Amino acid sequence: MKLVSQLFGMVLGALLYFPLLVIYDRFISPRIWKPPKVTLSTTPGCMSIKLGREESVTSKTLKGLLVALAENLIDHAESTLHIRDRVTLDRELGPMFRVEGELDTGDWSAAEGFKMLGQWLGTLSETIPYAHWEDLKLRLPNQPIDCSVLPTVRFAGFEPLPNLENLKTLTWSGHRRQLKDSWMPFTPDLLQSLTILNITCDITIDDCFYLLLHCKKITTFTLQTIVQRKINNADVSGIEPVFGRDLSGAQDQEIELSHLRSLTLASAQDIAPLFRPFKFTSLRAIDFNLSYDGSLKDIKESIPWAELKRVHLGGRVRRTDVTWVKSRCPGAHHTCFCIKRIKY
Ligand SMILES: *[C@@H]1O[C@H](CO)[C@@H](O)[C@H](O)[C@H]1NC(C)=O
Ligand SMILES: *[C@@H]1O[C@H](CO)[C@@H](O)[C@H](O)[C@H]1NC(C)=O
């Protein structure tokens, strides 16, 4: 009797799981037999995921698949994957979307999860084409992920680039390696349309230069944290640039960042070399958290102090610099200085 009920259970289970397995095979690498738990959440406006492309919306489209997978698929891993979206309206293009992808590593490999997140986002793009993504937020683990260890997963037609052409806002956190080694590398193509970029990642000043250089329309740039570049092989605390663009070669250039209004930087390394090549003609707000013992001497020339409306200087800023800055930006509405005094 027990055997019969077990058999019955197995057959029923197989029948129930068959359609899901088909979906699973189609969208997720067959190698990964224990995919992470998937959580999908939407804001009320988000039901408008159906607005992506009317003609392609059927019960078998992405939303159905994602929901079905989320509700039925596998609870084995503790890891969580979120894909969220929300609708805003753009008159010319039609509905524009905000997409959030989030990857938490659990007892499964970060590389598998990372690839899978790319596939899910790619799958989402079949219903909501990348051209309709306006705001993208990606949160990845702060550990390097080696994508080459996985067998190639077919992304045919799923690559975000160059199709993320209308992306305006990008919020990204993760390990610097994934700025390059990714299904969405930070190429000039990706950066050129952005107006708001917010990166939480330890990178070198050379990489920060690369980002600013290619963000030609940027109005708000936020980066935490610039850290020390590796000086030589014996240097264990420093890190290597990811993009390999050497800032020292750019010191004589004059590059105008004519749209940049707000610049937020946290840095453990002198930011003066970053300021030399750029002209910040529209800058109105700065927020610097400087954790090195330095002075503002070398960046004084580069910033239109008199135009600033908001100034925040934090970290290890010298009192003489504070006095100087206060005298230079009388028009700043919210001047706030947090000073950790340094001895010298
Ligand atoms: C930038 O992103 C971080 C984490 O993703 C967030 O905590 C922070 O508030 C964001 N900053 C801005 C200015 O949006
Ligand atoms: C400033 O930067 C330091 C070092 O990176 C960090 O520990 C601190 O939390 C930052 N402060 C603010 C207000 O962001």
PDB file of N, CA and C in Angstrom, residues 197-276:
ATOM      1  N   LEU A 197      24.573  58.102 -12.438  1.00  0.00           N
ATOM      2  CA  LEU A 197      25.316  56.866 -12.185  1.00  0.00           C
ATOM      3  C   LEU A 197      25.702  56.822 -10.712  1.00  0.00           C
ATOM      4  N   ASN A 198      25.391  55.720 -10.076  1.00  0.00           N
ATOM      5  CA  ASN A 198      25.716  55.543  -8.665  1.00  0.00           C
ATOM      6  C   ASN A 198      26.396  54.186  -8.505  1.00  0.00           C
ATOM      7  N   ILE A 199      27.679  54.210  -8.224  1.00  0.00           N
ATOM      8  CA  ILE A 199      28.445  52.965  -8.120  1.00  0.00           C
ATOM      9  C   ILE A 199      28.971  52.776  -6.708  1.00  0.00           C
ATOM     10  N   THR A 200      28.733  51.615  -6.167  1.00  0.00           N
ATOM     11  CA  THR A 200      29.310  51.261  -4.880  1.00  0.00           C
ATOM     12  C   THR A 200      30.263  50.107  -5.121  1.00  0.00           C
ATOM     13  N   CYS A 201      31.550  50.419  -5.110  1.00  0.00           N
ATOM     14  CA  CYS A 201      32.538  49.435  -5.535  1.00  0.00           C
ATOM     15  C   CYS A 201      33.915  50.037  -5.264  1.00  0.00           C
ATOM     16  N   ASP A 202      34.830  49.256  -4.770  1.00  0.00           N
ATOM     17  CA  ASP A 202      36.186  49.773  -4.578  1.00  0.00           C
ATOM     18  C   ASP A 202      36.922  49.767  -5.908  1.00  0.00           C
ATOM     19  N   ILE A 203      37.272  50.943  -6.399  1.00  0.00           N
ATOM     20  CA  ILE A 203      38.005  50.992  -7.667  1.00  0.00           C
ATOM     21  C   ILE A 203      39.156  51.991  -7.572  1.00  0.00           C
ATOM     22  N   THR A 204      39.991  51.984  -8.587  1.00  0.00           N
ATOM     23  CA  THR A 204      41.118  52.920  -8.593  1.00  0.00           C
ATOM     24  C   THR A 204      40.682  54.250  -9.201  1.00  0.00           C
ATOM     25  N   ILE A 205      41.503  55.242  -9.004  1.00  0.00           N
ATOM     26  CA  ILE A 205      41.218  56.561  -9.553  1.00  0.00           C
ATOM     27  C   ILE A 205      41.257  56.522 -11.089  1.00  0.00           C
ATOM     28  N   ASP A 206      42.056  55.621 -11.641  1.00  0.00           N
ATOM     29  CA  ASP A 206      42.112  55.477 -13.104  1.00  0.00           C
ATOM     30  C   ASP A 206      40.759  55.006 -13.650  1.00  0.00           C
ATOM     31  N   ASP A 207      40.134  54.079 -12.926  1.00  0.00           N
ATOM     32  CA  ASP A 207      38.827  53.589 -13.365  1.00  0.00           C
ATOM     33  C   ASP A 207      37.754  54.661 -13.207  1.00  0.00           C
ATOM     34  N   CYS A 208      37.890  55.455 -12.160  1.00  0.00           N
ATOM     35  CA  CYS A 208      36.952  56.555 -11.977  1.00  0.00           C
ATOM     36  C   CYS A 208      37.070  57.535 -13.146  1.00  0.00           C
ATOM     37  N   PHE A 209      38.295  57.776 -13.566  1.00  0.00           N
ATOM     38  CA  PHE A 209      38.547  58.639 -14.724  1.00  0.00           C
ATOM     39  C   PHE A 209      37.875  58.072 -15.976  1.00  0.00           C
ATOM     40  N   TYR A 210      38.053  56.770 -16.186  1.00  0.00           N
ATOM     41  CA  TYR A 210      37.434  56.095 -17.334  1.00  0.00           C
ATOM     42  C   TYR A 210      35.914  56.307 -17.329  1.00  0.00           C
ATOM     43  N   LEU A 211      35.305  56.141 -16.166  1.00  0.00           N
ATOM     44  CA  LEU A 211      33.846  56.272 -16.077  1.00  0.00           C
ATOM     45  C   LEU A 211      33.401  57.698 -16.408  1.00  0.00           C
ATOM     46  N   LEU A 212      34.059  58.663 -15.777  1.00  0.00           N
ATOM     47  CA  LEU A 212      33.679  60.064 -16.037  1.00  0.00           C
ATOM     48  C   LEU A 212      33.898  60.447 -17.498  1.00  0.00           C
ATOM     49  N   LEU A 213      34.972  59.939 -18.047  1.00  0.00           N
ATOM     50  CA  LEU A 213      35.318  60.248 -19.434  1.00  0.00           C
ATOM     51  C   LEU A 213      34.221  59.798 -20.408  1.00  0.00           C
ATOM     52  N   HIS A 214      33.632  58.653 -20.125  1.00  0.00           N
ATOM     53  CA  HIS A 214      32.651  58.100 -21.060  1.00  0.00           C
ATOM     54  C   HIS A 214      31.204  58.441 -20.714  1.00  0.00           C
ATOM     55  N   CYS A 215      30.998  58.984 -19.538  1.00  0.00           N
ATOM     56  CA  CYS A 215      29.637  59.392 -19.170  1.00  0.00           C
ATOM     57  C   CYS A 215      29.402  60.806 -19.687  1.00  0.00           C
ATOM     58  N   LYS A 216      29.172  60.914 -20.959  1.00  0.00           N
ATOM     59  CA  LYS A 216      29.164  62.235 -21.579  1.00  0.00           C
ATOM     60  C   LYS A 216      27.940  63.070 -21.224  1.00  0.00           C
ATOM     61  N   LYS A 217      26.869  62.409 -20.786  1.00  0.00           N
ATOM     62  CA  LYS A 217      25.649  63.178 -20.459  1.00  0.00           C
ATOM     63  C   LYS A 217      25.383  63.216 -18.965  1.00  0.00           C
ATOM     64  N   ILE A 218      26.342  62.800 -18.208  1.00  0.00           N
ATOM     65  CA  ILE A 218      26.077  62.603 -16.782  1.00  0.00           C
ATOM     66  C   ILE A 218      25.756  63.919 -16.068  1.00  0.00           C
ATOM     67  N   THR A 219      24.720  63.885 -15.230  1.00  0.00           N
ATOM     68  CA  THR A 219      24.413  65.048 -14.395  1.00  0.00           C
ATOM     69  C   THR A 219      24.725  64.768 -12.927  1.00  0.00           C
ATOM     70  N   THR A 220      24.561  63.513 -12.534  1.00  0.00           N
ATOM     71  CA  THR A 220      24.795  63.158 -11.137  1.00  0.00           C
ATOM     72  C   THR A 220      25.681  61.924 -11.075  1.00  0.00           C
ATOM     73  N   PHE A 221      26.843  62.093 -10.498  1.00  0.00           N
ATOM     74  CA  PHE A 221      27.811  61.000 -10.447  1.00  0.00           C
ATOM     75  C   PHE A 221      28.154  60.707  -8.994  1.00  0.00           C
ATOM     76  N   THR A 222      27.940  59.478  -8.596  1.00  0.00           N
ATOM     77  CA  THR A 222      28.195  59.085  -7.212  1.00  0.00           C
ATOM     78  C   THR A 222      29.093  57.856  -7.202  1.00  0.00           C
ATOM     79  N   LEU A 223      30.179  57.936  -6.493  1.00  0.00           N
ATOM     80  CA  LEU A 223      31.078  56.778  -6.433  1.00  0.00           C
ATOM     81  C   LEU A 223      31.669  56.603  -5.037  1.00  0.00           C
ATOM     82  N   GLN A 224      31.478  55.441  -4.502  1.00  0.00           N
ATOM     83  CA  GLN A 224      32.179  55.036  -3.299  1.00  0.00           C
ATOM     84  C   GLN A 224      32.823  53.701  -3.605  1.00  0.00           C
ATOM     85  N   THR A 225      34.038  53.501  -3.545  1.00  0.00           N
ATOM     86  CA  THR A 225      35.072  54.310  -2.975  1.00  0.00           C
ATOM     87  C   THR A 225      36.309  54.205  -3.848  1.00  0.00           C
ATOM     88  N   ILE A 226      37.011  55.302  -4.000  1.00  0.00           N
ATOM     89  CA  ILE A 226      38.297  55.235  -4.698  1.00  0.00           C
ATOM     90  C   ILE A 226      39.345  54.765  -3.696  1.00  0.00           C
ATOM     91  N   VAL A 227      40.035  53.706  -4.033  1.00  0.00           N
ATOM     92  CA  VAL A 227      41.056  53.191  -3.118  1.00  0.00           C
ATOM     93  C   VAL A 227      42.432  53.242  -3.776  1.00  0.00           C
ATOM     94  N   GLN A 228      43.418  52.935  -2.992  1.00  0.00           N
ATOM     95  CA  GLN A 228      44.805  53.034  -3.439  1.00  0.00           C
ATOM     96  C   GLN A 228      45.104  52.075  -4.579  1.00  0.00           C
ATOM     97  N   ARG A 229      45.787  52.602  -5.571  1.00  0.00           N
ATOM     98  CA  ARG A 229      46.225  51.756  -6.670  1.00  0.00           C
ATOM     99  C   ARG A 229      47.457  50.969  -6.252  1.00  0.00           C
ATOM    100  N   LYS A 230      47.556  49.750  -6.740  1.00  0.00           N
ATOM    101  CA  LYS A 230      48.715  48.908  -6.457  1.00  0.00           C
ATOM    102  C   LYS A 230      49.970  49.577  -7.011  1.00  0.00           C
ATOM    103  N   ILE A 231      50.970  49.693  -6.181  1.00  0.00           N
ATOM    104  CA  ILE A 231      52.179  50.384  -6.625  1.00  0.00           C
ATOM    105  C   ILE A 231      53.158  49.410  -7.281  1.00  0.00           C
ATOM    106  N   ASN A 232      53.347  48.279  -6.628  1.00  0.00           N
ATOM    107  CA  ASN A 232      54.181  47.236  -7.235  1.00  0.00           C
ATOM    108  C   ASN A 232      53.670  45.876  -6.762  1.00  0.00           C
ATOM    109  N   ASN A 233      54.295  44.827  -7.176  1.00  0.00           N
ATOM    110  CA  ASN A 233      53.783  43.499  -6.858  1.00  0.00           C
ATOM    111  C   ASN A 233      53.770  43.180  -5.368  1.00  0.00           C
ATOM    112  N   ALA A 234      54.660  43.846  -4.640  1.00  0.00           N
ATOM    113  CA  ALA A 234      54.735  43.578  -3.205  1.00  0.00           C
ATOM    114  C   ALA A 234      53.621  44.309  -2.439  1.00  0.00           C
ATOM    115  N   ASP A 235      52.964  45.200  -3.133  1.00  0.00           N
ATOM    116  CA  ASP A 235      51.929  46.008  -2.501  1.00  0.00           C
ATOM    117  C   ASP A 235      50.640  45.192  -2.374  1.00  0.00           C
ATOM    118  N   VAL A 236      50.297  44.804  -1.157  1.00  0.00           N
ATOM    119  CA  VAL A 236      49.119  43.948  -0.998  1.00  0.00           C
ATOM    120  C   VAL A 236      47.839  44.735  -0.737  1.00  0.00           C
ATOM    121  N   SER A 237      47.994  45.997  -0.339  1.00  0.00           N
ATOM    122  CA  SER A 237      46.772  46.738  -0.021  1.00  0.00           C
ATOM    123  C   SER A 237      46.175  47.418  -1.250  1.00  0.00           C
ATOM    124  N   GLY A 238      47.021  47.711  -2.227  1.00  0.00           N
ATOM    125  CA  GLY A 238      46.527  48.407  -3.424  1.00  0.00           C
ATOM    126  C   GLY A 238      45.815  47.456  -4.375  1.00  0.00           C
ATOM    127  N   ILE A 239      45.038  48.034  -5.291  1.00  0.00           N
ATOM    128  CA  ILE A 239      44.338  47.214  -6.291  1.00  0.00           C
ATOM    129  C   ILE A 239      44.713  47.675  -7.704  1.00  0.00           C
ATOM    130  N   GLU A 240      44.428  46.808  -8.644  1.00  0.00           N
ATOM    131  CA  GLU A 240      44.745  47.111 -10.047  1.00  0.00           C
ATOM    132  C   GLU A 240      43.549  47.785 -10.724  1.00  0.00           C
ATOM    133  N   PRO A 241      43.815  48.678 -11.669  1.00  0.00           N
ATOM    134  CA  PRO A 241      42.693  49.224 -12.441  1.00  0.00           C
ATOM    135  C   PRO A 241      42.036  48.117 -13.267  1.00  0.00           C
ATOM    136  N   VAL A 242      40.768  48.246 -13.493  1.00  0.00           N
ATOM    137  CA  VAL A 242      40.037  47.248 -14.260  1.00  0.00           C
ATOM    138  C   VAL A 242      40.064  47.588 -15.750  1.00  0.00           C
ATOM    139  N   PHE A 243      39.959  48.867 -16.060  1.00  0.00           N
ATOM    140  CA  PHE A 243      39.831  49.265 -17.460  1.00  0.00           C
ATOM    141  C   PHE A 243      41.170  49.572 -18.115  1.00  0.00           C
ATOM    142  N   GLY A 244      42.214  49.585 -17.324  1.00  0.00           N
ATOM    143  CA  GLY A 244      43.543  49.735 -17.890  1.00  0.00           C
ATOM    144  C   GLY A 244      43.807  51.081 -18.538  1.00  0.00           C
ATOM    145  N   ARG A 245      43.015  52.066 -18.164  1.00  0.00           N
ATOM    146  CA  ARG A 245      43.259  53.388 -18.742  1.00  0.00           C
ATOM    147  C   ARG A 245      44.069  54.192 -17.728  1.00  0.00           C
ATOM    148  N   ASP A 246      45.222  54.649 -18.146  1.00  0.00           N
ATOM    149  CA  ASP A 246      46.120  55.284 -17.196  1.00  0.00           C
ATOM    150  C   ASP A 246      45.841  56.783 -17.109  1.00  0.00           C
ATOM    151  N   LEU A 247      45.460  57.219 -15.938  1.00  0.00           N
ATOM    152  CA  LEU A 247      45.104  58.612 -15.733  1.00  0.00           C
ATOM    153  C   LEU A 247      46.286  59.558 -15.915  1.00  0.00           C
ATOM    154  N   SER A 248      47.483  59.049 -15.642  1.00  0.00           N
ATOM    155  CA  SER A 248      48.628  59.953 -15.701  1.00  0.00           C
ATOM    156  C   SER A 248      48.850  60.480 -17.118  1.00  0.00           C
ATOM    157  N   GLY A 249      48.398  59.727 -18.119  1.00  0.00           N
ATOM    158  CA  GLY A 249      48.547  60.176 -19.505  1.00  0.00           C
ATOM    159  C   GLY A 249      47.566  61.280 -19.879  1.00  0.00           C
ATOM    160  N   ALA A 250      46.624  61.574 -18.987  1.00  0.00           N
ATOM    161  CA  ALA A 250      45.555  62.523 -19.343  1.00  0.00           C
ATOM    162  C   ALA A 250      45.696  63.865 -18.648  1.00  0.00           C
ATOM    163  N   GLN A 251      46.809  64.032 -17.933  1.00  0.00           N
ATOM    164  CA  GLN A 251      46.919  65.225 -17.088  1.00  0.00           C
ATOM    165  C   GLN A 251      46.928  66.546 -17.858  1.00  0.00           C
ATOM    166  N   ASP A 252      47.299  66.504 -19.138  1.00  0.00           N
ATOM    167  CA  ASP A 252      47.331  67.751 -19.902  1.00  0.00           C
ATOM    168  C   ASP A 252      46.052  68.004 -20.690  1.00  0.00           C
ATOM    169  N   GLN A 253      45.127  67.073 -20.598  1.00  0.00           N
ATOM    170  CA  GLN A 253      43.913  67.237 -21.405  1.00  0.00           C
ATOM    171  C   GLN A 253      42.942  68.207 -20.757  1.00  0.00           C
ATOM    172  N   GLU A 254      42.002  68.660 -21.545  1.00  0.00           N
ATOM    173  CA  GLU A 254      40.937  69.476 -20.999  1.00  0.00           C
ATOM    174  C   GLU A 254      39.615  68.941 -21.528  1.00  0.00           C
ATOM    175  N   ILE A 255      38.920  68.232 -20.658  1.00  0.00           N
ATOM    176  CA  ILE A 255      37.694  67.568 -21.074  1.00  0.00           C
ATOM    177  C   ILE A 255      36.543  68.231 -20.328  1.00  0.00           C
ATOM    178  N   GLU A 256      35.584  68.709 -21.072  1.00  0.00           N
ATOM    179  CA  GLU A 256      34.508  69.421 -20.409  1.00  0.00           C
ATOM    180  C   GLU A 256      33.379  68.461 -20.030  1.00  0.00           C
ATOM    181  N   LEU A 257      33.038  68.460 -18.765  1.00  0.00           N
ATOM    182  CA  LEU A 257      31.879  67.684 -18.316  1.00  0.00           C
ATOM    183  C   LEU A 257      30.753  68.696 -18.124  1.00  0.00           C
ATOM    184  N   SER A 258      30.164  69.074 -19.231  1.00  0.00           N
ATOM    185  CA  SER A 258      29.298  70.256 -19.195  1.00  0.00           C
ATOM    186  C   SER A 258      27.942  69.994 -18.553  1.00  0.00           C
ATOM    187  N   HIS A 259      27.564  68.734 -18.373  1.00  0.00           N
ATOM    188  CA  HIS A 259      26.252  68.455 -17.774  1.00  0.00           C
ATOM    189  C   HIS A 259      26.331  68.148 -16.286  1.00  0.00           C
ATOM    190  N   LEU A 260      27.520  67.857 -15.814  1.00  0.00           N
ATOM    191  CA  LEU A 260      27.640  67.361 -14.445  1.00  0.00           C
ATOM    192  C   LEU A 260      27.275  68.433 -13.421  1.00  0.00           C
ATOM    193  N   ARG A 261      26.235  68.153 -12.647  1.00  0.00           N
ATOM    194  CA  ARG A 261      25.780  69.102 -11.635  1.00  0.00           C
ATOM    195  C   ARG A 261      26.109  68.648 -10.217  1.00  0.00           C
ATOM    196  N   SER A 262      26.174  67.341 -10.045  1.00  0.00           N
ATOM    197  CA  SER A 262      26.380  66.842  -8.684  1.00  0.00           C
ATOM    198  C   SER A 262      27.447  65.743  -8.672  1.00  0.00           C
ATOM    199  N   LEU A 263      28.431  65.934  -7.850  1.00  0.00           N
ATOM    200  CA  LEU A 263      29.540  64.972  -7.798  1.00  0.00           C
ATOM    201  C   LEU A 263      29.741  64.503  -6.358  1.00  0.00           C
ATOM    202  N   THR A 264      29.577  63.205  -6.159  1.00  0.00           N
ATOM    203  CA  THR A 264      29.762  62.622  -4.835  1.00  0.00           C
ATOM    204  C   THR A 264      30.872  61.583  -4.916  1.00  0.00           C
ATOM    205  N   LEU A 265      31.888  61.783  -4.118  1.00  0.00           N
ATOM    206  CA  LEU A 265      33.018  60.859  -4.143  1.00  0.00           C
ATOM    207  C   LEU A 265      33.449  60.514  -2.733  1.00  0.00           C
ATOM    208  N   ALA A 266      33.757  59.254  -2.522  1.00  0.00           N
ATOM    209  CA  ALA A 266      34.467  58.876  -1.314  1.00  0.00           C
ATOM    210  C   ALA A 266      35.819  58.379  -1.788  1.00  0.00           C
ATOM    211  N   SER A 267      36.854  58.836  -1.113  1.00  0.00           N
ATOM    212  CA  SER A 267      38.170  58.438  -1.596  1.00  0.00           C
ATOM    213  C   SER A 267      39.176  58.258  -0.473  1.00  0.00           C
ATOM    214  N   ALA A 268      39.960  57.222  -0.626  1.00  0.00           N
ATOM    215  CA  ALA A 268      41.045  56.984   0.313  1.00  0.00           C
ATOM    216  C   ALA A 268      42.367  57.360  -0.337  1.00  0.00           C
ATOM    217  N   GLN A 269      42.234  58.009  -1.498  1.00  0.00           N
ATOM    218  CA  GLN A 269      43.442  58.340  -2.247  1.00  0.00           C
ATOM    219  C   GLN A 269      43.285  59.740  -2.821  1.00  0.00           C
ATOM    220  N   ASP A 270      44.358  60.469  -2.927  1.00  0.00           N
ATOM    221  CA  ASP A 270      44.304  61.865  -3.382  1.00  0.00           C
ATOM    222  C   ASP A 270      43.526  61.984  -4.699  1.00  0.00           C
ATOM    223  N   ILE A 271      42.491  62.804  -4.696  1.00  0.00           N
ATOM    224  CA  ILE A 271      41.665  62.909  -5.899  1.00  0.00           C
ATOM    225  C   ILE A 271      42.132  64.008  -6.856  1.00  0.00           C
ATOM    226  N   ALA A 272      43.179  64.728  -6.490  1.00  0.00           N
ATOM    227  CA  ALA A 272      43.622  65.835  -7.337  1.00  0.00           C
ATOM    228  C   ALA A 272      43.889  65.427  -8.797  1.00  0.00           C
ATOM    229  N   PRO A 273      44.572  64.287  -9.043  1.00  0.00           N
ATOM    230  CA  PRO A 273      44.846  63.931 -10.441  1.00  0.00           C
ATOM    231  C   PRO A 273      43.574  63.739 -11.267  1.00  0.00           C
ATOM    232  N   LEU A 274      42.484  63.387 -10.597  1.00  0.00           N
ATOM    233  CA  LEU A 274      41.219  63.187 -11.294  1.00  0.00           C
ATOM    234  C   LEU A 274      40.649  64.519 -11.774  1.00  0.00           C
ATOM    235  N   PHE A 275      40.953  65.572 -11.024  1.00  0.00           N
ATOM    236  CA  PHE A 275      40.360  66.865 -11.342  1.00  0.00           C
ATOM    237  C   PHE A 275      41.086  67.616 -12.441  1.00  0.00           C
ATOM    238  N   ARG A 276      42.354  67.326 -12.590  1.00  0.00           N
ATOM    239  CA  ARG A 276      43.127  68.105 -13.558  1.00  0.00           C
ATOM    240  C   ARG A 276      42.587  68.043 -14.982  1.00  0.00           C
TER     241      ARG A 276
END
